[in-house]
mmCIF file of C-alpha atoms and ligand atoms in Angstrom:
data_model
loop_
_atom_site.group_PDB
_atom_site.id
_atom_site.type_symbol
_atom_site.label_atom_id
_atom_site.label_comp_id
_atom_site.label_asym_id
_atom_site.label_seq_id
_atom_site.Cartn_x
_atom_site.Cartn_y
_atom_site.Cartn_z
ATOM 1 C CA UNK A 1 -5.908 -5.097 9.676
ATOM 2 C CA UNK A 2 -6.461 -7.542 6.966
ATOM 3 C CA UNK A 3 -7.643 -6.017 4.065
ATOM 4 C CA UNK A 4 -11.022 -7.624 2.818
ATOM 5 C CA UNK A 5 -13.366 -7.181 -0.189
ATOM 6 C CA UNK A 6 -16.182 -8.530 -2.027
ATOM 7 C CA UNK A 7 -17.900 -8.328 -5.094
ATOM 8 C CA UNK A 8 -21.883 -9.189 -4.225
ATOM 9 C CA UNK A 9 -23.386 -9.233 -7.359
ATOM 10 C CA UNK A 10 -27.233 -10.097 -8.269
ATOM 11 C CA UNK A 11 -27.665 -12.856 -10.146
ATOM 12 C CA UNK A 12 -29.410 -11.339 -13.951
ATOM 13 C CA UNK A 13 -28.103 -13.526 -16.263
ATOM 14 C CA UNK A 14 -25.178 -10.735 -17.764
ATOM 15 C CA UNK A 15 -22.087 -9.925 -16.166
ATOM 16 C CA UNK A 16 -22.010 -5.823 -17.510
ATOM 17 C CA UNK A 17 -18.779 -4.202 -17.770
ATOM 18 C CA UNK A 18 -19.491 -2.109 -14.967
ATOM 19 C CA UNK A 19 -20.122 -5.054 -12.355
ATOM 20 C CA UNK A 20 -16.725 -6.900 -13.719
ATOM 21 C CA UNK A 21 -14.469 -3.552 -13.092
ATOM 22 C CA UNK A 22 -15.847 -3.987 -9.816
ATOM 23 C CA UNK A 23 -15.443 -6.955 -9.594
ATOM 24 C CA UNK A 24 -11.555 -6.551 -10.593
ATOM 25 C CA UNK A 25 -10.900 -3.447 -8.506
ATOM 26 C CA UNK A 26 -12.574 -5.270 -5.538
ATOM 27 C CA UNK A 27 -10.007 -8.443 -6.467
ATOM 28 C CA UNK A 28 -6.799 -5.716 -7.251
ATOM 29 C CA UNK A 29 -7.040 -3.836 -4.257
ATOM 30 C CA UNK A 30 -7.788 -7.084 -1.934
ATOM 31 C CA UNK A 31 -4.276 -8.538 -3.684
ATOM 32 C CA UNK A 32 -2.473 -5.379 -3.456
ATOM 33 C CA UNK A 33 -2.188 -5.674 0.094
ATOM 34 C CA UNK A 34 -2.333 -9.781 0.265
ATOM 35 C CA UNK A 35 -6.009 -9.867 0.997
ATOM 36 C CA UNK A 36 -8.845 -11.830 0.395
ATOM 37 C CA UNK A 37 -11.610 -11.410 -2.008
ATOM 38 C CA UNK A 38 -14.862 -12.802 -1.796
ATOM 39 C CA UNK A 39 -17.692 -13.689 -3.811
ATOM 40 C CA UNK A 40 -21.024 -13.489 -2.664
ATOM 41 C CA UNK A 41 -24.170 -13.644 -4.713
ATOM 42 C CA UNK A 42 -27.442 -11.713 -3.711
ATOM 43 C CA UNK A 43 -30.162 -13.759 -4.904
ATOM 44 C CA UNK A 44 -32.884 -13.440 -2.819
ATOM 45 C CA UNK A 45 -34.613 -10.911 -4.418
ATOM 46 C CA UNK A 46 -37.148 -14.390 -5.873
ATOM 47 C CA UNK A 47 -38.730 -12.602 -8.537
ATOM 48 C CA UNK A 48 -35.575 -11.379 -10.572
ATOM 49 C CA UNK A 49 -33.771 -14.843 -10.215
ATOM 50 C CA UNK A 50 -32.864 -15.979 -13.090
ATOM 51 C CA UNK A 51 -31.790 -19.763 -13.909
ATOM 52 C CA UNK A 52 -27.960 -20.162 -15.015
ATOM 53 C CA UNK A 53 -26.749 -16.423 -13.449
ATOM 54 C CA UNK A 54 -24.894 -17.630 -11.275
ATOM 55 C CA UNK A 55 -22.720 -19.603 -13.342
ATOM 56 C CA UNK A 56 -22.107 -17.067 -15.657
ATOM 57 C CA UNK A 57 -20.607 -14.688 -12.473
ATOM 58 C CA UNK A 58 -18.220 -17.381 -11.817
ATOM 59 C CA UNK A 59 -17.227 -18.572 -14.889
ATOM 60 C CA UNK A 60 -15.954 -15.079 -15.838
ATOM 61 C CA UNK A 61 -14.727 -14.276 -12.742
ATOM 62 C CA UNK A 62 -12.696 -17.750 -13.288
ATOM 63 C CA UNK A 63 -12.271 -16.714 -17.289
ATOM 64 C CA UNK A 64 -10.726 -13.069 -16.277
ATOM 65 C CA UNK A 65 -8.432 -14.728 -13.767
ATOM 66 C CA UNK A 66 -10.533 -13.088 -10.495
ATOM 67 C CA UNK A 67 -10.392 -16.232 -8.498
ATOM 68 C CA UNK A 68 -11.832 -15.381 -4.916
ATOM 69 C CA UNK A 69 -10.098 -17.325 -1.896
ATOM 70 C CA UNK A 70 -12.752 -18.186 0.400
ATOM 71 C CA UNK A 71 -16.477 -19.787 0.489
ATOM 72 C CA UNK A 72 -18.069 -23.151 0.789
ATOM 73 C CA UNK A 73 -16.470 -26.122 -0.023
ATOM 74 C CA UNK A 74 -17.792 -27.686 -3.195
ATOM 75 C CA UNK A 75 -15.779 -30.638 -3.712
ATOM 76 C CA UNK A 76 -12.141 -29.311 -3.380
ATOM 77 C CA UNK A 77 -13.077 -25.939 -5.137
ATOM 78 C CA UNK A 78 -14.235 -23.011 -2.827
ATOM 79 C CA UNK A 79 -18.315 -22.152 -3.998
ATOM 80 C CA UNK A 80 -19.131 -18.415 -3.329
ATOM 81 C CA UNK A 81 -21.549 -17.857 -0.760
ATOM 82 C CA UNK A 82 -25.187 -17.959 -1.475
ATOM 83 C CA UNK A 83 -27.667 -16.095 0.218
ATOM 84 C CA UNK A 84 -30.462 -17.928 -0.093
ATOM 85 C CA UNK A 85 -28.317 -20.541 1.422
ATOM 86 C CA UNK A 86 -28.226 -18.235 4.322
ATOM 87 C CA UNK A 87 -31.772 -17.601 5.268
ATOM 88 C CA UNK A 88 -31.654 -18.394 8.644
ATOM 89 C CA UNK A 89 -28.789 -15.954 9.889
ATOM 90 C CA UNK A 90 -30.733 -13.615 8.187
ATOM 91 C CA UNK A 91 -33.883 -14.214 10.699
ATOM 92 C CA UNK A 92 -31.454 -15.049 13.489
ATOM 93 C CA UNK A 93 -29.925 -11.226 13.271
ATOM 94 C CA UNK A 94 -32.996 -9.550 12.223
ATOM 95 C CA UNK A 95 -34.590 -10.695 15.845
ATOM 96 C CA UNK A 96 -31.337 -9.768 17.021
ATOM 97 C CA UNK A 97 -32.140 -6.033 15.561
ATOM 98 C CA UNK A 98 -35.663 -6.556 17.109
ATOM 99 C CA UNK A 99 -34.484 -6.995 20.425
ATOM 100 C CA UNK A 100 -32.329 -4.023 20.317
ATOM 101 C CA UNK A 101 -34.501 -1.449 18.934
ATOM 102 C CA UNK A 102 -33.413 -1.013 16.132
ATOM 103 C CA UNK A 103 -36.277 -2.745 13.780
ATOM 104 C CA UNK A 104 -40.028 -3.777 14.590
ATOM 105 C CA UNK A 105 -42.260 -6.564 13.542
ATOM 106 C CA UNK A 106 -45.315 -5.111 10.614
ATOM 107 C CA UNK A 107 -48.317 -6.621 10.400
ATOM 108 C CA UNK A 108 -49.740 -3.915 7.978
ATOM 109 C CA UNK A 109 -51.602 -5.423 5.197
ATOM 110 C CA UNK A 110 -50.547 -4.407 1.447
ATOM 111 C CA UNK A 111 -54.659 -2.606 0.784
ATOM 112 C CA UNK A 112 -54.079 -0.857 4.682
ATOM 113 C CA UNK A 113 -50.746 0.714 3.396
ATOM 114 C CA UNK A 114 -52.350 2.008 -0.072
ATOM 115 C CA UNK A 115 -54.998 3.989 1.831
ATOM 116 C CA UNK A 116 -52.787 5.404 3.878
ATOM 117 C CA UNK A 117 -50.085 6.256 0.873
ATOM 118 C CA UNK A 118 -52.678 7.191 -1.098
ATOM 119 C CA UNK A 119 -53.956 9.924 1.619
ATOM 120 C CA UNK A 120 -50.565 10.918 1.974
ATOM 121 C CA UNK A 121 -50.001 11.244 -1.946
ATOM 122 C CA UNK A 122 -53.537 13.381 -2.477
ATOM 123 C CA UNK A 123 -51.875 15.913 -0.045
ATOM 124 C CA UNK A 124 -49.088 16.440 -2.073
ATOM 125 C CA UNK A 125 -46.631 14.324 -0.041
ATOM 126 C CA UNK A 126 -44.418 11.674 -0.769
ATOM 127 C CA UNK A 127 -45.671 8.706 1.383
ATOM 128 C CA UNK A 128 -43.075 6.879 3.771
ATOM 129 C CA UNK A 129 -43.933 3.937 6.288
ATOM 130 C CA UNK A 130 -45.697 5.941 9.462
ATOM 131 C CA UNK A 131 -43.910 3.638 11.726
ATOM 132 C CA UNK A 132 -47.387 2.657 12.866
ATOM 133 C CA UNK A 133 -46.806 -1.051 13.773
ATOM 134 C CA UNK A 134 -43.635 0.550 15.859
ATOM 135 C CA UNK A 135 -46.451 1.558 18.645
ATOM 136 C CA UNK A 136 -47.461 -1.984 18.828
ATOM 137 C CA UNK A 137 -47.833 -3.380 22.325
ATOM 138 C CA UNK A 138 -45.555 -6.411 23.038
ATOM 139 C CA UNK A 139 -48.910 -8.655 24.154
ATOM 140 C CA UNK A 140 -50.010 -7.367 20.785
ATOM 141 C CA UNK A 141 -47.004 -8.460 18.640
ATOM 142 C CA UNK A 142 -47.080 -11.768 20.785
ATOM 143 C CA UNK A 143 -50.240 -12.782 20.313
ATOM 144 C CA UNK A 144 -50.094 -11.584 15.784
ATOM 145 C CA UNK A 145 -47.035 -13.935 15.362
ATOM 146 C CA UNK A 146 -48.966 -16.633 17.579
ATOM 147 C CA UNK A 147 -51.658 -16.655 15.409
ATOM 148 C CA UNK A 148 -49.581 -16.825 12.290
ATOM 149 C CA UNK A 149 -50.415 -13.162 10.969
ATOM 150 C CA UNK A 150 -47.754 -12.152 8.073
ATOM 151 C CA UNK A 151 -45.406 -9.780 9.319
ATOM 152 C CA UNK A 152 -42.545 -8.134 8.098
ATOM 153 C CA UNK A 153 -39.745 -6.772 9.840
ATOM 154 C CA UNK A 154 -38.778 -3.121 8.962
ATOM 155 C CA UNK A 155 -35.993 -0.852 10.219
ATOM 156 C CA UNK A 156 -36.513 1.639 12.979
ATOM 157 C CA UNK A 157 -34.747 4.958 11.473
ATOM 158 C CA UNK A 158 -34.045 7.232 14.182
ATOM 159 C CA UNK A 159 -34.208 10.985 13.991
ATOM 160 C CA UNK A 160 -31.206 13.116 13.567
ATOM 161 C CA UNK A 161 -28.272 12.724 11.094
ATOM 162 C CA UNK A 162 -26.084 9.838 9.700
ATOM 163 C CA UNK A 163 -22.569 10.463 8.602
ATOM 164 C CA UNK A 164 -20.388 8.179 6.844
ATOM 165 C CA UNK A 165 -16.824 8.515 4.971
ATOM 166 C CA UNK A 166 -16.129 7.475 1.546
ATOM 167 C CA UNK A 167 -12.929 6.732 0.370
ATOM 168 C CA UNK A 168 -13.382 8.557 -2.944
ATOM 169 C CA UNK A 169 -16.019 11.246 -2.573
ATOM 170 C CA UNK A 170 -15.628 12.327 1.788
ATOM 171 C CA UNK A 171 -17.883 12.882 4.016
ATOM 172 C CA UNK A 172 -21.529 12.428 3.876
ATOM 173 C CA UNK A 173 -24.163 13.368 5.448
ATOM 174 C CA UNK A 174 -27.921 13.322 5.393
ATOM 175 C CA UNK A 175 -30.735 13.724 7.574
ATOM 176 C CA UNK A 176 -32.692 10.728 8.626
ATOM 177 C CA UNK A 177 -35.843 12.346 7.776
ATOM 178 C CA UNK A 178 -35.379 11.391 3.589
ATOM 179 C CA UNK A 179 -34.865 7.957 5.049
ATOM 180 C CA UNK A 180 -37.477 5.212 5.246
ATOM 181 C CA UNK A 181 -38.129 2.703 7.909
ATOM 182 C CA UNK A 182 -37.894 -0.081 4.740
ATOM 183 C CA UNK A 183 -38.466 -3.702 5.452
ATOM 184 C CA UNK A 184 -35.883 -5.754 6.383
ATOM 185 C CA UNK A 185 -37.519 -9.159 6.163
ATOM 186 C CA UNK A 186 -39.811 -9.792 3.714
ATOM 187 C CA UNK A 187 -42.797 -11.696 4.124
ATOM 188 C CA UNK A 188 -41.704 -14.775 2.433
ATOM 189 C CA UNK A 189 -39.155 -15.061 5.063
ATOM 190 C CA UNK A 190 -36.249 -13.605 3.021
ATOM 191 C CA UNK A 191 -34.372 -10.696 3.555
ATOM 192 C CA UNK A 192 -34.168 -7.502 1.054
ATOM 193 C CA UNK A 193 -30.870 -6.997 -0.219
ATOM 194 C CA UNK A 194 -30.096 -3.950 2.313
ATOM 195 C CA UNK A 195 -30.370 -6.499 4.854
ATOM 196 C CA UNK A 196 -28.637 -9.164 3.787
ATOM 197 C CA UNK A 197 -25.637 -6.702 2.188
ATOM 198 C CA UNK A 198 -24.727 -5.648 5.681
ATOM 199 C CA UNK A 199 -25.195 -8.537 7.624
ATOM 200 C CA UNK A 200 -23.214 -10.567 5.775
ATOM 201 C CA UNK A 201 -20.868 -7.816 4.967
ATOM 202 C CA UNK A 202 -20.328 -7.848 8.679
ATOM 203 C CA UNK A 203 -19.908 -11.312 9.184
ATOM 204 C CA UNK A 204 -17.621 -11.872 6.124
ATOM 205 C CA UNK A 205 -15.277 -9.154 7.829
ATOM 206 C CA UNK A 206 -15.394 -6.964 5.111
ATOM 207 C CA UNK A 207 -12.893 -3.972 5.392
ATOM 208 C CA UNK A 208 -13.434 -2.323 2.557
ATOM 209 C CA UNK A 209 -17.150 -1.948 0.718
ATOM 210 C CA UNK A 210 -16.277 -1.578 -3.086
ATOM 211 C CA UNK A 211 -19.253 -0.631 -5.554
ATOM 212 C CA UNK A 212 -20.834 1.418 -7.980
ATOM 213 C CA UNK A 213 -22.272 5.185 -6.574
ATOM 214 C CA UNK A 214 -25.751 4.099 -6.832
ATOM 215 C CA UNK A 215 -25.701 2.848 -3.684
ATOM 216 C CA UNK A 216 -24.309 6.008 -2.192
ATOM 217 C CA UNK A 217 -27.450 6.915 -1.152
ATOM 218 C CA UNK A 218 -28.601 3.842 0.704
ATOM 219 C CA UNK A 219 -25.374 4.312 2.534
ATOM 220 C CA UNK A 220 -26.810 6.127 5.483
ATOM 221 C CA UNK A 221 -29.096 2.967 5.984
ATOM 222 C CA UNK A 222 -26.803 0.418 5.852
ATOM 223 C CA UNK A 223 -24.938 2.713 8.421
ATOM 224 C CA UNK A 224 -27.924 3.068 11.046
ATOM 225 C CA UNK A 225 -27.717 -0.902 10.828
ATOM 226 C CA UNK A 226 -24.384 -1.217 11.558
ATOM 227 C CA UNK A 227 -24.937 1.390 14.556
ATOM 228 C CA UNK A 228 -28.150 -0.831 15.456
ATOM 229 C CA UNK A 229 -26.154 -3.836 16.292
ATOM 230 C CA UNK A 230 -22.692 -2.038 17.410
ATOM 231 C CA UNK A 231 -21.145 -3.413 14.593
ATOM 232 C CA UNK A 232 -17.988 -1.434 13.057
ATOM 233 C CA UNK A 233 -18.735 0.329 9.658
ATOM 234 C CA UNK A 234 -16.444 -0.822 6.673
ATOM 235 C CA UNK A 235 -14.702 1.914 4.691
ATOM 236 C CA UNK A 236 -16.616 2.711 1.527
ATOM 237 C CA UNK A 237 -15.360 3.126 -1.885
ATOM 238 C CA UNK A 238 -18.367 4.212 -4.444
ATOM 239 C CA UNK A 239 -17.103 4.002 -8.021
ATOM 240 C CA UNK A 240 -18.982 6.158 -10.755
ATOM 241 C CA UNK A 241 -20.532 4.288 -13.395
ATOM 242 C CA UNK A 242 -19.134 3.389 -16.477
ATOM 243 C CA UNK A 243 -21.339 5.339 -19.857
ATOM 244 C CA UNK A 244 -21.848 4.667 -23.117
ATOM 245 C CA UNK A 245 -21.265 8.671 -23.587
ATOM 246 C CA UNK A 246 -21.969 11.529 -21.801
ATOM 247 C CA UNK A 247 -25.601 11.056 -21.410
ATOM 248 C CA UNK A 248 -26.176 7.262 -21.073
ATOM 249 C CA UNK A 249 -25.010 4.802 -18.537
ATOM 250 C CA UNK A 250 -23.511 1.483 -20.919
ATOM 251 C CA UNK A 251 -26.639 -0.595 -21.070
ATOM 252 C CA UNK A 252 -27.313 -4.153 -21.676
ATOM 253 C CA UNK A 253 -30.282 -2.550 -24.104
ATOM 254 C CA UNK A 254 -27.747 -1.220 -26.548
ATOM 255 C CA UNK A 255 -26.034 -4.496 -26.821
ATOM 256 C CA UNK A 256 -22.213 -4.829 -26.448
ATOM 257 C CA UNK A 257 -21.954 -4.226 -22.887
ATOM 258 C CA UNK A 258 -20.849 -7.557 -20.666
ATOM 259 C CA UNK A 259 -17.983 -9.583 -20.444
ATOM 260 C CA UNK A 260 -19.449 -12.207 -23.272
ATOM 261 C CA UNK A 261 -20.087 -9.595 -25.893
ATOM 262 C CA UNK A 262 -16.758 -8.512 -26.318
ATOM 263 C CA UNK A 263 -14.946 -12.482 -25.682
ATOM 264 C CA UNK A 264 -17.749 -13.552 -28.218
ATOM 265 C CA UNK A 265 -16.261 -11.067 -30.712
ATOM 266 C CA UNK A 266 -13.062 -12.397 -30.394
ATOM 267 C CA UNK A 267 -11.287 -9.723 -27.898
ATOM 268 C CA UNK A 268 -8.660 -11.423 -25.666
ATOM 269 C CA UNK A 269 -9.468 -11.665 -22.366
ATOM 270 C CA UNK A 270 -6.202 -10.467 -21.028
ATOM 271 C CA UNK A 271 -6.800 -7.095 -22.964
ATOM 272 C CA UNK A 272 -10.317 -6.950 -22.160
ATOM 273 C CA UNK A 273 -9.260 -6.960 -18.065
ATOM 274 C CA UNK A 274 -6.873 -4.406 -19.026
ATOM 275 C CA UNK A 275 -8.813 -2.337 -20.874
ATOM 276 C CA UNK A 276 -11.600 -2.335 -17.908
ATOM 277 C CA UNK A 277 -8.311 -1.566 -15.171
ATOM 278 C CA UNK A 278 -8.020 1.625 -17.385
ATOM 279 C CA UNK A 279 -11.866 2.332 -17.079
ATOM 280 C CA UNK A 280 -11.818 4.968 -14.769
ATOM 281 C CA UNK A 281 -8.616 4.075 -12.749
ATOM 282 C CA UNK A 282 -5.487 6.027 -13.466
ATOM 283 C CA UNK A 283 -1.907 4.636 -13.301
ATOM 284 C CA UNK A 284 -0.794 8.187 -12.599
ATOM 285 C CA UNK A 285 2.179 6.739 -15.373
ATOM 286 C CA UNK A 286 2.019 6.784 -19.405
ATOM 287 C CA UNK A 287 2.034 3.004 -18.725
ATOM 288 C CA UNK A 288 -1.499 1.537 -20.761
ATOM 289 C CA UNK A 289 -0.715 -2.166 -20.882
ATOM 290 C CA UNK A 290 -0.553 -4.292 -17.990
ATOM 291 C CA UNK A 291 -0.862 -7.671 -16.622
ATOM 292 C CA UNK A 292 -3.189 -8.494 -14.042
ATOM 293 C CA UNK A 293 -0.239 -8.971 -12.133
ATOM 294 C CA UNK A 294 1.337 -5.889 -12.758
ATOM 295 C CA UNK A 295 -2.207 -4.218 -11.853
ATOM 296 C CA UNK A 296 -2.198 -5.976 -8.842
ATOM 297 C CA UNK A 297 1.394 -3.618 -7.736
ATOM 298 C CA UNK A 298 -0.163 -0.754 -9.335
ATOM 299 C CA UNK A 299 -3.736 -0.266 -8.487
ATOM 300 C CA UNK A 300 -4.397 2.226 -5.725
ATOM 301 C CA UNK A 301 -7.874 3.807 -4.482
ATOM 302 C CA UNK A 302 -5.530 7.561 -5.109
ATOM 303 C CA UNK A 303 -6.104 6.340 -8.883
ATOM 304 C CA UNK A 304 -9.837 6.210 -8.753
ATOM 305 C CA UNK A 305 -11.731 8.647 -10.458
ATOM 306 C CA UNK A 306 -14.729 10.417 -9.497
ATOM 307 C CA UNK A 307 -16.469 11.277 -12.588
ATOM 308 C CA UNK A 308 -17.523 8.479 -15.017
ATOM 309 C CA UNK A 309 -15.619 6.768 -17.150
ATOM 310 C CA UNK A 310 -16.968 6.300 -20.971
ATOM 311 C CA UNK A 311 -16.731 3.169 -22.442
ATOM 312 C CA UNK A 312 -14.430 3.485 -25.830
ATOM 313 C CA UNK A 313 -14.509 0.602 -28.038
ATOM 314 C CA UNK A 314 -11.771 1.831 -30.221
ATOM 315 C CA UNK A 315 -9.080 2.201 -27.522
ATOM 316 C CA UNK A 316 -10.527 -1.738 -26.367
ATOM 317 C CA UNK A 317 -9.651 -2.437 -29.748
ATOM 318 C CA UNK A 318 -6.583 -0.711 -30.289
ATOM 319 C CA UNK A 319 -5.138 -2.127 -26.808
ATOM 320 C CA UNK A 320 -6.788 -5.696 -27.805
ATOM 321 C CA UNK A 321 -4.214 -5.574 -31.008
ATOM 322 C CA UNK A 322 -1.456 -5.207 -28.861
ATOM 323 C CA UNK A 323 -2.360 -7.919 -27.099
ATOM 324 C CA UNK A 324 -2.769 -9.969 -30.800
ATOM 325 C CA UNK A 325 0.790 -8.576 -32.139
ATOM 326 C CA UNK A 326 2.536 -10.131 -28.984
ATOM 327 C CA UNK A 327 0.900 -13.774 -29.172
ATOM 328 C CA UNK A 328 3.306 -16.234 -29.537
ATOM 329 C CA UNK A 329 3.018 -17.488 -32.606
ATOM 330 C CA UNK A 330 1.620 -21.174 -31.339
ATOM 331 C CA UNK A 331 -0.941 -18.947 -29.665
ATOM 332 C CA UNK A 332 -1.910 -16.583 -32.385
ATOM 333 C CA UNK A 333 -2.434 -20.094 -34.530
ATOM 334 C CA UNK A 334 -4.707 -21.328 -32.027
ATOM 335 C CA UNK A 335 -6.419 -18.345 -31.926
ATOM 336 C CA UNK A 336 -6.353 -18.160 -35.364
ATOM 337 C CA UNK A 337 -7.047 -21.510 -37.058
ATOM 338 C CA UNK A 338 -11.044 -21.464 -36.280
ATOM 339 C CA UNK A 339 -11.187 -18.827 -39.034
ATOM 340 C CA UNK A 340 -8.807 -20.446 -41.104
ATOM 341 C CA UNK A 341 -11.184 -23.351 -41.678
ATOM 342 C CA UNK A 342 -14.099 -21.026 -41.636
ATOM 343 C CA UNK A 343 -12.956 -19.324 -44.467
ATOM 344 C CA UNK A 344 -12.391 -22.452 -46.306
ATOM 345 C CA UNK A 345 -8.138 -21.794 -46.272
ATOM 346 C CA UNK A 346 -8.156 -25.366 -45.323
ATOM 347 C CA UNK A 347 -4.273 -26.651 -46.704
ATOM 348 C CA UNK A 348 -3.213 -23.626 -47.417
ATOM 349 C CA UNK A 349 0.054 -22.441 -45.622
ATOM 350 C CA UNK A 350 -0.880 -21.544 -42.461
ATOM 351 C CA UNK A 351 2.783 -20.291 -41.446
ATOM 352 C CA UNK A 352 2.279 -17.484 -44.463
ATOM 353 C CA UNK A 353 -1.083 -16.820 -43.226
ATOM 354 C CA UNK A 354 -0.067 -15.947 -39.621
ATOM 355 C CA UNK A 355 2.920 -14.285 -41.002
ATOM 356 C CA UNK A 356 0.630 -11.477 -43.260
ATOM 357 C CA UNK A 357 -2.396 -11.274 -40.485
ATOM 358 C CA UNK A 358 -0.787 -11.109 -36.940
ATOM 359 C CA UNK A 359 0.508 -7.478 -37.447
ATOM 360 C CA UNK A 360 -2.902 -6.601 -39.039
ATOM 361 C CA UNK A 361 -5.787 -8.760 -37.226
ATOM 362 C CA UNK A 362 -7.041 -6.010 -34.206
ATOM 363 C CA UNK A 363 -9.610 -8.692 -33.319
ATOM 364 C CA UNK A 364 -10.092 -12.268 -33.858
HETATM 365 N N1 LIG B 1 -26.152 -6.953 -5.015
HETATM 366 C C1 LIG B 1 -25.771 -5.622 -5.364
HETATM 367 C C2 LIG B 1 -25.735 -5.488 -6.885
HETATM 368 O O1 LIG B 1 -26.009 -6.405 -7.577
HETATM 369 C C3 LIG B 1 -24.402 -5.325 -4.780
HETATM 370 C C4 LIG B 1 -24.230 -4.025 -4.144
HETATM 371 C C5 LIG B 1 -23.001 -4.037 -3.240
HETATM 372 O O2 LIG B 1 -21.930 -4.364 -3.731
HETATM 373 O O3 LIG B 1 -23.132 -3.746 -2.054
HETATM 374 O O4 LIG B 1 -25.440 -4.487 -7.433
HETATM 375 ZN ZN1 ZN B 2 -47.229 -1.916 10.008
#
């Protein structure tokens, strides 16, 4: 089997710490075993878009050396894939789904579902879709979709249990009662992420389904899909989240948490990759710097933690002044000679310079 991952983020604007370790485990663990690794963005949630995201996903990915191997062709140059490029497999599969059982066409209007959540809510219950428009007669849906009514399409849970296998934390499983028949299809025509994440997940062959545990819990409904259509379930790998401290995930809110915060500051990238490897991954060796190359031979999933990993700026920076003692020293100049002529050491010896600051500079 040819061993195939992704990294699917959504395009915000900020590539967090916590998206680019997946990002890099995704790409590690593809390479390990001579892979691919894709990258697919999930953009058609319309209201969170957000113009430019999408270039800052691949121009990291490109910066940290994460280059994926398949996609589009722009020009020479593989593009990721797009979804809202995509829209139409989308619909094509969610009929598909239709067909089978598996989902049904919702006419319900947004004021008939708030009486009937809010009836649900006074009796002390937490409201889920009644599966109302499920008992619609086929004349009935006909004759709605010929008269242009709005529908969405939402996804038929069935009763009884779902059971799925993750790599790092077993076997799961959950009733399908504490799951809800969400829509698949949106009115504007677009998928939800749920449904576009396994379609295309399917369709892109992925083998192995690499992200952070939040989505451990949608896993059962992404699973029921997958059953819907008789497709084969990927093996999952949910990866804890990476915390500011004990308490607090690492936030974009408390500043300093992407990619460009730290390479803004003047961290190299090289150590910044490592340091991320080392973010909740274990060599299982006293070995603590390493090439993405030599991560490539060393990652394994065995390595992965399960609890999450906190975020230590000093050990970035301690590991980041390795990476600054063993510049050549035409690199450490280059690196270097921006603050030179910002601190107005213009003509001064430069060879003296690098000579006192490249065994003290942590961070350029
Ligand atoms: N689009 C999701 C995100 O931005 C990806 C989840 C997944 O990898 O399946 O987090
Ligand atoms: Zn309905």
């Amino acid at each position: 089997m040819e061993i195939r991952t992704r990294f699917a983020p959504s395009p915000t604007g900020y590539l967090h710490i916590g998206g680019l370790r997946t990002a890099l485990y995704a790409y590690l663990f593809a390479k390990k075993y001579n892979g691919k690794f894709i990258l697919r963005i999930e953009d058609t949630d319309q209201e969170r878009f957000v113009e430019g995201a999408t270039e800052v996903i691949y121009s990291t990915l490109h910066e940290a050396g994460l280059n994926w191997d398949e996609g589009p062709d722009i020009g020479g140059d593989y593009g990721p894939y797009v979804q809202t490029d995509r829209r139409d497999i989308y619909k094509k599969y969610a009929e598909e789904l239709v067909a089978r059982g598996g989902a049904y066409y919702c006419f319900c209007t947004k004021d008939e579902l708030d009486v009937r959540r809010e009836a649900v809510t006074a009796a002390g219950e937490t409201f889920k879709y009644d599966k109302h428009c499920l008992h619609l007669s086929k004349d009935e849906i006909k004759s709605r979709l010929a008269q242009g009514c709005p529908y969405v399409i939402r996804q038929n849970i069935p009763a009884g249990t779902t059971t799925f296998e993750d790599l790092i934390f077993g076997s799961i499983t959950v009733d399908n009662d504490t799951l809800d028949d969400n829509v698949l299809m949106k009115a504007d025509g677009l998928p939800t992420y749920n449904f576009a994440n396994v379609v295309d997940d399917h369709l892109m062959q992925i083998s192995h389904v690499m992200r952070g545990t939040e989505y451990l819990s949608s896993s059962p409904k992404y699973n029921l899909l997958y059953e819907g259509f008789g497709w084969e379930v990927p093996l999952y790998i949910h990866m804890p989240p990476v915390m500011k401290n004990a308490q607090k995930k690492l936030s974009k809110r408390d500043g300093d948490a992407s990619y460009d915060d730290f390479a803004q500051k003047g961290y190299l990238k090289d150590a910044i990759v490592n340091y991320i490897a080392l973010l909740g991954w274990n060599p299982g060796t006293m070995q603590e710097k390493f090439t993405l190359e030599e991560l490539k031979e060393a990652f394994s999933v065995e390595g992965l933690s399960k609890s999450p990993a906190i975020f230590d700026a000093a050990k970035m920076t301690w590991l980041n002044a390795e990476y600054v003692r063993a510049l050549s020293p035409e690199d450490f100049r280059k690196y270097a000679l921006p603050y030179y002529e910002k601190a107005g050491l213009l003509g001064y010896r430069y060879d003296i310079l690098d000579r006192i600051l490249q065994p003290r500079v942590e961070i350029f």
